[in-house]
C-alpha positions as semicolon CSV with decimal commas, in nm:
position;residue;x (nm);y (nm);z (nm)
1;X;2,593;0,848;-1,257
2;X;2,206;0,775;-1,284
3;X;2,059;0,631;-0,984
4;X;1,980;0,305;-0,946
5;X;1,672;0,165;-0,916
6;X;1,477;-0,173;-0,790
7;X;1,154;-0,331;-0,775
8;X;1,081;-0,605;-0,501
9;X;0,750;-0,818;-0,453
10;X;0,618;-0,974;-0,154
11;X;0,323;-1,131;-0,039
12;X;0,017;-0,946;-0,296
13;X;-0,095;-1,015;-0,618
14;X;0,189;-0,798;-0,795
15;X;-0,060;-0,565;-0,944
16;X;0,137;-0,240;-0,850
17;X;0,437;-0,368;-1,043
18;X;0,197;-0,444;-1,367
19;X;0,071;-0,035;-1,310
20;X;0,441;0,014;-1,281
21;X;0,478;-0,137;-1,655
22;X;0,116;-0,091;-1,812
23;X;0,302;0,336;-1,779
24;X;0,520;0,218;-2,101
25;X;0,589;0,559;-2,285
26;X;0,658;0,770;-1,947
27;X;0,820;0,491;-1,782
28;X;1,057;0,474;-2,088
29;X;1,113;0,853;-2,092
30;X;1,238;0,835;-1,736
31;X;1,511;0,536;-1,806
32;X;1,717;0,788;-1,944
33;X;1,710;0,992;-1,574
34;X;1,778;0,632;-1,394
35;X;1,907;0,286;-1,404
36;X;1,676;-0,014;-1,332
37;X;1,859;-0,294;-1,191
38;X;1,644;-0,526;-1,066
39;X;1,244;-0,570;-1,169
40;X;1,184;-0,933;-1,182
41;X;0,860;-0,845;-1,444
42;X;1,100;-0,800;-1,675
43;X;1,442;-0,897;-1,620
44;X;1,645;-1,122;-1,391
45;X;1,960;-0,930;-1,376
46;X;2,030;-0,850;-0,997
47;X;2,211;-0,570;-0,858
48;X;2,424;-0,462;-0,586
49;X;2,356;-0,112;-0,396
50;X;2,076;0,080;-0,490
51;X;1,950;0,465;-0,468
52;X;1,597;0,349;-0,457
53;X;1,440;0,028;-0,390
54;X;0,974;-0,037;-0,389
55;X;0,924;-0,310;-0,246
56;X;0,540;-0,482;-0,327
57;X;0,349;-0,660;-0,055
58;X;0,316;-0,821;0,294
59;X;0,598;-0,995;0,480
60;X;0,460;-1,347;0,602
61;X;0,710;-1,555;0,669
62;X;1,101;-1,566;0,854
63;X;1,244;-1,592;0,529
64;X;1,073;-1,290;0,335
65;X;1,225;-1,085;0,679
66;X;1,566;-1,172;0,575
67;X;1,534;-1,110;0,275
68;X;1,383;-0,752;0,327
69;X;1,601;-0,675;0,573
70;X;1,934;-0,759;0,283
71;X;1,730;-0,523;0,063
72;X;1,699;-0,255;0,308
73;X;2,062;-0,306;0,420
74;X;2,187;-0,262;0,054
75;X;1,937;0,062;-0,039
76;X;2,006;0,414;0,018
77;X;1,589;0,492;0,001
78;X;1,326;0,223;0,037
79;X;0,966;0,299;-0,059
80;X;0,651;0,110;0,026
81;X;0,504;0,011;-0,365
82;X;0,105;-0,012;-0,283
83;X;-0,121;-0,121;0,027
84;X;-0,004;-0,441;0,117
85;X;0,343;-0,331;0,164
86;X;0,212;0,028;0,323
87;X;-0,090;-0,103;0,573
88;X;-0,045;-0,543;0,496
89;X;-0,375;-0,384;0,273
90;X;-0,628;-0,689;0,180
91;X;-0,385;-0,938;0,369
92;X;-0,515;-0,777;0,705
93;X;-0,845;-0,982;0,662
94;X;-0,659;-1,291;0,739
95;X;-0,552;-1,177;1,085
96;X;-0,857;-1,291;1,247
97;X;-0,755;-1,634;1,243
98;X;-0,413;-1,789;1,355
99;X;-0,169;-1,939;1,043
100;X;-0,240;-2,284;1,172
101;X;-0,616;-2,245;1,096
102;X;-0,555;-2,031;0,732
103;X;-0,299;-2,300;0,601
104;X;-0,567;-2,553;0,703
105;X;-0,788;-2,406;0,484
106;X;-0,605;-2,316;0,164
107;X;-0,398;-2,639;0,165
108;X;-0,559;-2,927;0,437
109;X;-0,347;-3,046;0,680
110;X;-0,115;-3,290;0,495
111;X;0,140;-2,938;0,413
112;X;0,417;-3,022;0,581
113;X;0,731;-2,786;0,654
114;X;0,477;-2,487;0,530
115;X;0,613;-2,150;0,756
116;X;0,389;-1,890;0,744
117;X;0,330;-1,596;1,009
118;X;0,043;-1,308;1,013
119;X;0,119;-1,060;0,762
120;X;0,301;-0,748;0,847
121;X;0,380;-0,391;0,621
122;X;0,729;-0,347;0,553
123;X;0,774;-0,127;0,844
124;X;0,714;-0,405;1,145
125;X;1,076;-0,493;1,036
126;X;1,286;-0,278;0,863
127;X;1,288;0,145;0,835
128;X;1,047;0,314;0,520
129;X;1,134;0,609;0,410
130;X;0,817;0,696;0,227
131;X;0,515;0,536;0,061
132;X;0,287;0,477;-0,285
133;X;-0,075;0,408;-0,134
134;X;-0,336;0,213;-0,305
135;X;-0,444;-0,100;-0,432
136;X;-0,314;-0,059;-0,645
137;X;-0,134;0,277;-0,691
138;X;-0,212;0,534;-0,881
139;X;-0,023;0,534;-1,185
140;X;0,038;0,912;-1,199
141;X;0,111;0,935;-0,834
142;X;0,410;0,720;-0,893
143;X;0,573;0,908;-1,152
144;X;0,509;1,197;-0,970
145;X;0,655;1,027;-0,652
146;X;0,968;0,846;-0,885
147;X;1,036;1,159;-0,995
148;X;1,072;1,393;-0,724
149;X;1,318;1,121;-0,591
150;X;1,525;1,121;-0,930
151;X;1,563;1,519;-0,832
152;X;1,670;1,371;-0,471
153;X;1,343;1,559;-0,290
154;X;1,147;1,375;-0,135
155;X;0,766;1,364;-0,229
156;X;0,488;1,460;-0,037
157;X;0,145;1,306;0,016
158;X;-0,164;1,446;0,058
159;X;-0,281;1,548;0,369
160;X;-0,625;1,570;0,366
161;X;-0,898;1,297;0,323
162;X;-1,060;1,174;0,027
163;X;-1,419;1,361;0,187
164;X;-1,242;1,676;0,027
165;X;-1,170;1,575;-0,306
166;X;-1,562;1,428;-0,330
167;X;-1,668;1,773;-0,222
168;X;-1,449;1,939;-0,512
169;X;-1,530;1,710;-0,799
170;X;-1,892;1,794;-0,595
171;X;-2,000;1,414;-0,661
172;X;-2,288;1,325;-0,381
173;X;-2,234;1,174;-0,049
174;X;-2,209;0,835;-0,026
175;X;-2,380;0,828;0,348
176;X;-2,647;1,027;0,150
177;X;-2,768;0,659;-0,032
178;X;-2,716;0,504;0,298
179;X;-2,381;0,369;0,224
180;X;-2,076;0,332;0,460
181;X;-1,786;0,513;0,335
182;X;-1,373;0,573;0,456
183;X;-1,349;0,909;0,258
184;X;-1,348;1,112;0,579
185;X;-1,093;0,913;0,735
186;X;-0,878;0,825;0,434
187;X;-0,576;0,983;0,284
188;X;-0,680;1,125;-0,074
189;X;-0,482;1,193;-0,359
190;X;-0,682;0,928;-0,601
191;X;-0,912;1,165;-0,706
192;X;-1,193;0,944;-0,500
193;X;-1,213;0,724;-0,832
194;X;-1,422;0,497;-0,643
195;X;-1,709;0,721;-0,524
196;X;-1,720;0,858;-0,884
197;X;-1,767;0,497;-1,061
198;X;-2,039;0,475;-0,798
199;X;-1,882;0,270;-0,489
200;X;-1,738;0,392;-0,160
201;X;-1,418;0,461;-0,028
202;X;-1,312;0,128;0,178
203;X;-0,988;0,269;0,283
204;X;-0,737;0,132;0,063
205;X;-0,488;0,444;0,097
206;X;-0,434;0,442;0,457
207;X;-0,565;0,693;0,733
208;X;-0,471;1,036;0,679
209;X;-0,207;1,158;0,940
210;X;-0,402;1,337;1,186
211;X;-0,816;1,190;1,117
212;X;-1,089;1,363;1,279
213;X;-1,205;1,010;1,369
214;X;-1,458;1,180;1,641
215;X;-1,688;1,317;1,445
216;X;-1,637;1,054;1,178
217;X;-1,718;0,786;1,428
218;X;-2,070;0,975;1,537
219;X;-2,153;0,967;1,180
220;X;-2,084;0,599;1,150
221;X;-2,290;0,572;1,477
222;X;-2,585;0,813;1,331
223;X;-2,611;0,547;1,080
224;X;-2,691;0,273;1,261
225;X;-2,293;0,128;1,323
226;X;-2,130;-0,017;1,647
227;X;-1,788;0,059;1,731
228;X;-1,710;-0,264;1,666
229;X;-1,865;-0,229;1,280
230;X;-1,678;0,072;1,218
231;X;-1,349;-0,143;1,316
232;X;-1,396;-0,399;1,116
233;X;-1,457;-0,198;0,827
234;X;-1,122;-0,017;0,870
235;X;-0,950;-0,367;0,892
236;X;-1,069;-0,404;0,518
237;X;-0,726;-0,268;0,391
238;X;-0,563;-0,196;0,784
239;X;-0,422;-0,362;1,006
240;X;-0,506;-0,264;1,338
241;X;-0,247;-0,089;1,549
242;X;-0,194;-0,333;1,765
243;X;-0,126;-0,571;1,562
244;X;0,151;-0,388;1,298
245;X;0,428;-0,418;1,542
């Protein structure tokens, strides 16, 4: 029996579901390994128990935690589909204000019965068993990933920080034209596609498991940054530990 298979979005712009389906051709060659049963993109059929669920985006409100929890409940394997879902990613900027003050914002203050809550990653409420970093994900790294779980072994990430894979594609340092970068602190595996299109690494990935954030931080601090700069410029994609639980 194939497995089966199902995609689930949250609070994010769904644009690791469209890398999902802009992989047409090797997406389709996998369908014959596995079932998809739910992937709201492109069908509305819904399913019962699945082998694999990725779920997209932040959970922000009472009724997107019941609902992930029923996912969870009903999937064997449940994988975090991009940054949002993985570290609450670009949501994490709004945590600096309470929900009262954002809806007040974005919609006035005639919204009535509007329930919102700080966003959270998927694992604040409900066991991960793995993850697809990015915003969005890497294309390749998700076959790679969906495919080491159709072979039921799980898939490894990288362990090592995006600094490394600069210093083997031997592109400059960013620091070098007085730019603030994450690579030393971030997990790699994207082939630091940012640095080489001429940006920096902001972190989108997550931290690698075990950062040498001591000397990274006297490097921040050699170039001119409080600890309080070098915070908020990991809270670009992260939400602070503190505040995941």
């Amino acid at each position: 029996m194939k497995p089966k298979v199902g995609f689930f979005d949250f609070t994010g712009c769904e644009g690791c579901q469209l890398t999902v389906l802009n992989l047409e051709r090797e997406l389709l060659d996998l369908v014959e390994l596995m079932e998809i049963v739910e992937f709201r993109e492109i069908s509305s059929d819904q399913g019962e128990a699945l082998d694999i669920a990725f779920v997209e985006g932040s959970i922000c409100s009472s009724a997107e935690i019941r609902r992930l929890k029923a996912i969870r409940a009903r999937s064997r394997q449940l994988f975090a589909l991009g940054a949002c879902a993985d570290t609450t990613g670009i949501n994490a900027l709004c945590t600096d204000r309470t929900p009262e003050q954002l809806v007040g914002e974005v919609y006035g203050t005639a919204v009535g019965d509007l329930r919102y809550r700080h966003p959270r990653p998927l694992e604040a409420f409900v066991k991960v068993d793995g993850r697809v970093p990015g915003c969005p994900i890497d294309g390749r790294e998700f076959l790679a990933i969906l495919q080491s779980l159709l072979i039921d072994r799980m898939p490894e990430l990288p362990t090592y920080a995006v600094c490394a894979e600069c210093k083997l594609l031997e592109l400059p340092c960013t620091f070098e034209r007085g730019v603030v970068c994450l690579g030393p602190l971030t997990r790699a595996g994207c082939d630091a596609h940012c640095i080489a299109e001429g940006d920096r690494c902001r972190g989108c990935r997550g931290q690698v498991d075990a950062p040498r954030s001591g000397p990274y931080y006297r490097i921040l601090e050699e170039h001119g940054l409080s600890e309080e700069d070098i915070l908020n410029e990991l809270r670009i994609f992260n939400l602070s530990g503190e505040k995941r639980g």
